[in-house]
Each structure stands twice: as C-alpha cells, then as structure tokens.
C-alpha cells in the first residue's frame, strides 16, 4: 500500500507546510506561532478554516483574500506543495533503502525545519536560533534513539559520531567564511550558516555534511550564474547561502550515500 501511505504523507506534508508558512511569517517578527489564529496581513480579518485548506483554498480563491480581494503571496501554496512533496520523498527514500521507519518522522521534521529556515534566510538574511537549536538537539536525539543511523553500535559511539559531524560541519563552514572574507574582503557567511551545518553534521555524520556543503556550493554557483546571465543580479550581489546549504543537505539526506558510492565507483 505504498501509494496510499504516499498520499497520506503528501496530505500531512501539506498541513505541516501550512504551519511552516505561519512560522516563516511570524518567527522573524518574534510573534507567537500558536495564537492568534491566521489572519489576512492586508485587511487583518481572521481566515476561516475553509479558506485555510492548504493548496486548495489558494486555488479556489484564485490567490486573493475573500474579504479585501488583496493578493495572497504565491509563497503560501509553493511552501505547502514543497513540504508535501518532501514528505513523500522522505517516506519513499526510507522504504526503498530498507531503513528503520523510526526515521520517517525525524526526516519529516528535518525537511520542514530546512524549508522554514531557507525561506526566512532568503527573505531576511537570518537563520533564527529558535529553528536551528532544536534541530541540533534532535540530531543528537536521533543518534541516541537509532545509533545504526550513524553506523554506530551503541549510544555513546553514535553520540560521538554526531558530535564529530557537528564539529566538521560547523568548522568547515566557519573556515569557508574566514577564507571568503580574506579573498572577497566582505562578509561571505553568517554564523547562522555555521550553526546550520553543525546541525546537518549531527544528523548525517561528517561524510554527508562535507558532501552537503559541496552540493550546496554547486547549486549556488549554477543559480548565481543563471541569475547573472538573466541580469537579475550582479557579480557580488548579496545572496543568502542558507537555502543552498539546505538544498545540499536534503539531497544528501535522501541520496547522499548513493551519490558517494557512485562517485567512488566512477573514479
Ligand atoms: Zn484581506
């Protein structure tokens, strides 16, 4: 019943994506993510439950508020769709690699957190600590709950591997930041990026976090060059690195070891 669970995972992802939108909007404003209920930022009318159904309400309302007809940002359905799809990929990747199903809720949490911090970083150039610290903590909890996940046989070795991964991830990015400052004479990397890669290292181990940084830089270069060609940005424009690191980290979460073995087998 793979397809049935995939559909349930997708619908769950849509709802969590809807909650991610609340976090993306409210966390940088330091507002509560629980109360009050969602309201239209333009006319401030509360949004009824039937106008708050992920993806579908946006389509039915044709992207406009029911009361003031003001435009609803396309970001809302896109984030919902992205989280929905990531939930399906996470479920399928755990199943197809024969991993423990305990990993599925952990992977879902990882995906949702990375989407939230990517969009916030993209819009505000910050990665909030309230997203990153629980993510780091949960990386260590995962190691303790499922030592096998980091290829360890006991809780202590697993925690040490998580610590090694966090250190390698954080230090590598900190070093890239120092080199970037020396070469380009300007701030290249924020402390948020360093903490993000520490979190990813705790979750995925030192090999995967290095691969994630490499893939993130690769995606960033491709996107950066495309933007410059399309004249949407200039050489040296400020582009947040967080979303690219997050993209690299999601690729390694789902396909990291496959990519590494393919690479090692090829060369
Ligand atoms: Zn409105």
XYZ file of C-alpha atoms and ligand atoms in Angstrom:
268
model
C 0.000 0.000 0.000
C 2.910 2.294 -0.827
C 0.777 4.675 -2.861
C -1.870 5.006 -0.130
C 0.753 5.907 2.503
C 2.389 8.235 -0.036
C -0.915 10.109 -0.405
C -1.321 10.316 3.387
C 2.296 11.557 3.660
C 1.561 14.173 0.992
C -1.601 15.434 2.748
C 0.216 15.525 6.095
C 3.063 17.433 4.401
C 0.577 19.962 3.012
C -0.777 20.696 6.510
C 2.684 20.892 8.051
C 3.633 23.147 5.105
C 0.733 25.396 6.066
C 2.147 25.571 9.616
C 5.607 26.275 8.114
C 4.094 29.346 6.426
C 2.894 30.587 9.826
C 6.429 30.107 11.227
C 8.025 31.823 8.206
C 5.769 34.844 8.648
C 5.766 35.128 12.440
C 9.207 33.965 13.669
C 11.189 36.929 12.189
C 8.566 39.259 13.755
C 9.018 37.426 17.085
C 5.262 36.720 17.232
C 3.696 33.602 18.733
C 3.311 30.747 16.243
C 0.295 29.331 18.133
C -2.025 32.305 18.739
C -3.820 34.251 17.348
C -5.384 32.278 14.501
C -4.266 33.137 10.963
C -5.421 36.465 9.592
C -5.041 38.343 6.321
C -1.980 40.640 6.646
C -3.762 43.260 4.482
C -7.281 43.603 5.973
C -6.463 41.733 9.228
C -9.702 39.680 9.024
C -9.393 36.220 10.548
C -9.152 33.448 7.945
C -11.967 30.875 8.201
C -10.981 27.182 8.285
C -12.474 26.584 4.820
C -10.266 29.362 3.413
C -7.207 27.898 5.125
C -7.083 24.469 3.481
C -3.537 24.002 2.167
C -3.132 24.418 -1.605
C -6.857 24.043 -2.395
C -8.064 27.291 -0.788
C -5.443 29.240 -2.731
C -6.709 27.689 -5.985
C -10.405 28.182 -5.147
C -9.855 31.810 -4.062
C -7.631 32.316 -7.157
C -4.895 33.733 -4.918
C -7.000 36.536 -3.414
C -8.339 37.265 0.096
C -12.101 36.515 0.361
C -12.733 39.831 2.155
C -10.435 42.503 0.716
C -9.564 40.705 -2.561
C -5.926 41.549 -1.840
C -3.337 39.187 -3.356
C -2.143 36.179 -1.318
C 1.568 35.521 -1.834
C 2.360 32.560 -4.131
C 4.840 31.605 -1.398
C 1.988 30.011 0.608
C 0.940 27.290 -1.860
C 4.561 26.777 -3.009
C 5.804 26.093 0.535
C 2.840 23.757 1.155
C 3.490 21.869 -2.079
C 7.242 21.653 -1.403
C 6.770 20.249 2.114
C 4.100 17.843 0.797
C 6.493 16.510 -1.863
C 9.442 16.313 0.564
C 7.297 14.239 2.960
C 6.594 11.748 0.148
C 10.259 11.593 -0.926
C 11.333 11.112 2.727
C 8.866 8.248 3.184
C 9.870 6.569 -0.094
C 13.618 7.019 0.483
C 13.444 5.359 3.919
C 11.388 2.491 2.478
C 13.456 1.919 -0.658
C 16.737 1.864 1.298
C 15.331 -0.588 3.842
C 15.940 1.815 6.749
C 14.064 1.801 10.061
C 10.654 3.513 9.871
C 11.573 5.373 13.081
C 13.481 7.641 10.697
C 10.367 8.843 8.839
C 9.059 11.343 11.461
C 12.650 12.518 12.074
C 13.194 13.088 8.339
C 9.885 14.962 8.154
C 10.957 17.254 10.977
C 14.307 17.836 9.247
C 12.616 18.716 5.919
C 10.073 21.109 7.471
C 12.772 22.895 9.527
C 15.014 23.342 6.487
C 12.166 24.767 4.398
C 11.279 27.240 7.185
C 14.839 28.472 7.715
C 15.551 28.629 3.960
C 12.608 30.905 3.216
C 13.340 33.082 6.276
C 17.022 33.334 5.256
C 16.017 34.145 1.659
C 13.737 36.991 2.794
C 15.513 38.362 5.886
C 19.151 37.113 5.682
C 18.878 35.418 9.076
C 18.592 31.835 10.277
C 16.639 32.023 13.565
C 18.102 30.215 16.582
C 14.598 29.014 17.559
C 14.662 26.822 14.435
C 18.307 25.791 14.480
C 18.858 24.862 18.156
C 16.008 22.310 18.346
C 17.301 20.871 15.052
C 20.818 20.397 16.504
C 19.351 18.818 19.656
C 17.158 16.466 17.628
C 20.201 15.326 15.624
C 21.767 14.056 18.861
C 18.452 12.532 19.995
C 18.231 10.661 16.679
C 21.773 9.331 17.174
C 20.812 8.095 20.661
C 17.489 6.573 19.521
C 18.905 4.896 16.415
C 22.730 4.514 16.648
C 22.615 2.410 13.477
C 21.654 5.561 11.578
C 25.220 6.867 12.046
C 26.655 3.379 11.511
C 27.381 3.004 15.233
C 26.667 0.041 17.515
C 25.948 1.853 20.778
C 24.551 5.104 22.093
C 27.910 6.596 23.171
C 29.708 5.919 19.840
C 26.648 7.280 17.979
C 26.636 10.479 20.059
C 30.386 10.869 19.450
C 29.793 10.493 15.704
C 27.040 13.106 15.847
C 29.453 15.399 17.726
C 32.172 14.745 15.133
C 29.718 15.507 12.314
C 28.553 18.721 14.008
C 32.157 19.861 14.521
C 33.232 19.022 10.955
C 30.154 20.755 9.505
C 30.399 23.875 11.672
C 34.196 24.246 11.390
C 34.249 23.696 7.600
C 31.719 26.430 7.048
C 33.416 28.743 9.531
C 36.687 28.194 7.625
C 34.991 28.916 4.279
C 33.667 32.142 5.856
C 37.165 33.173 7.031
C 38.655 32.435 3.581
C 35.762 34.255 1.883
C 36.373 37.348 3.990
C 40.100 37.250 3.188
C 39.564 36.852 -0.576
C 36.461 38.977 -1.251
C 37.029 41.499 1.582
C 33.415 41.197 2.682
C 31.101 39.096 4.816
C 30.508 35.875 2.883
C 28.969 33.661 5.508
C 26.838 34.247 8.591
C 27.014 32.460 11.919
C 23.582 31.016 11.037
C 25.150 29.032 8.170
C 27.806 27.668 10.556
C 25.107 26.520 13.008
C 23.063 25.039 10.156
C 25.932 22.849 9.022
C 26.652 21.855 12.644
C 23.034 20.657 12.786
C 23.331 18.785 9.483
C 26.590 17.183 10.669
C 24.895 15.939 13.847
C 22.070 14.488 11.738
C 24.013 12.965 8.876
C 27.626 12.457 10.022
C 30.887 14.042 8.828
C 30.986 12.450 5.356
C 27.479 13.610 4.404
C 27.897 17.127 5.796
C 31.006 17.666 3.643
C 29.104 16.373 0.599
C 26.153 18.638 1.514
C 28.413 21.734 1.613
C 29.910 20.748 -1.761
C 26.469 20.187 -3.335
C 25.178 23.429 -1.784
C 28.063 25.403 -3.307
C 27.444 23.668 -6.655
C 23.729 24.557 -6.678
C 24.549 28.132 -5.534
C 27.046 28.590 -8.412
C 24.576 27.310 -11.004
C 21.784 29.543 -9.668
C 24.158 32.514 -9.265
C 25.493 32.269 -12.821
C 21.936 31.854 -14.181
C 20.827 34.992 -12.296
C 23.799 36.976 -13.654
C 23.103 35.780 -17.231
C 19.424 36.751 -16.816
C 20.688 40.077 -15.430
C 18.634 39.626 -12.273
C 21.756 40.009 -10.147
C 25.247 41.430 -10.443
C 28.559 39.818 -9.595
C 28.916 40.363 -5.870
C 25.185 40.745 -5.144
C 24.208 39.543 -1.712
C 22.646 36.106 -1.951
C 21.868 34.132 1.214
C 23.773 30.829 1.321
C 21.342 29.100 3.725
C 18.794 27.904 1.133
C 21.567 26.331 -0.983
C 23.138 24.601 2.009
C 19.639 23.374 2.883
C 19.151 22.068 -0.687
C 22.501 20.240 -0.494
C 21.557 18.800 2.909
C 18.204 17.499 1.636
C 19.912 15.843 -1.352
C 22.397 14.095 0.964
C 19.594 13.099 3.375
C 17.820 11.195 0.585
C 20.578 10.218 -1.856
C 23.901 11.054 -0.129
C 25.404 7.592 0.193
C 24.219 6.615 -3.295
C 25.954 9.716 -4.723
C 29.134 8.995 -2.750
C 29.289 5.321 -3.836
C 28.562 6.280 -7.425
C 31.387 8.840 -7.282
C 33.844 6.435 -5.630
C 32.947 3.694 -8.093
C 33.414 6.011 -11.033
C 36.859 7.345 -10.160
Zn -7.778 40.531 3.269
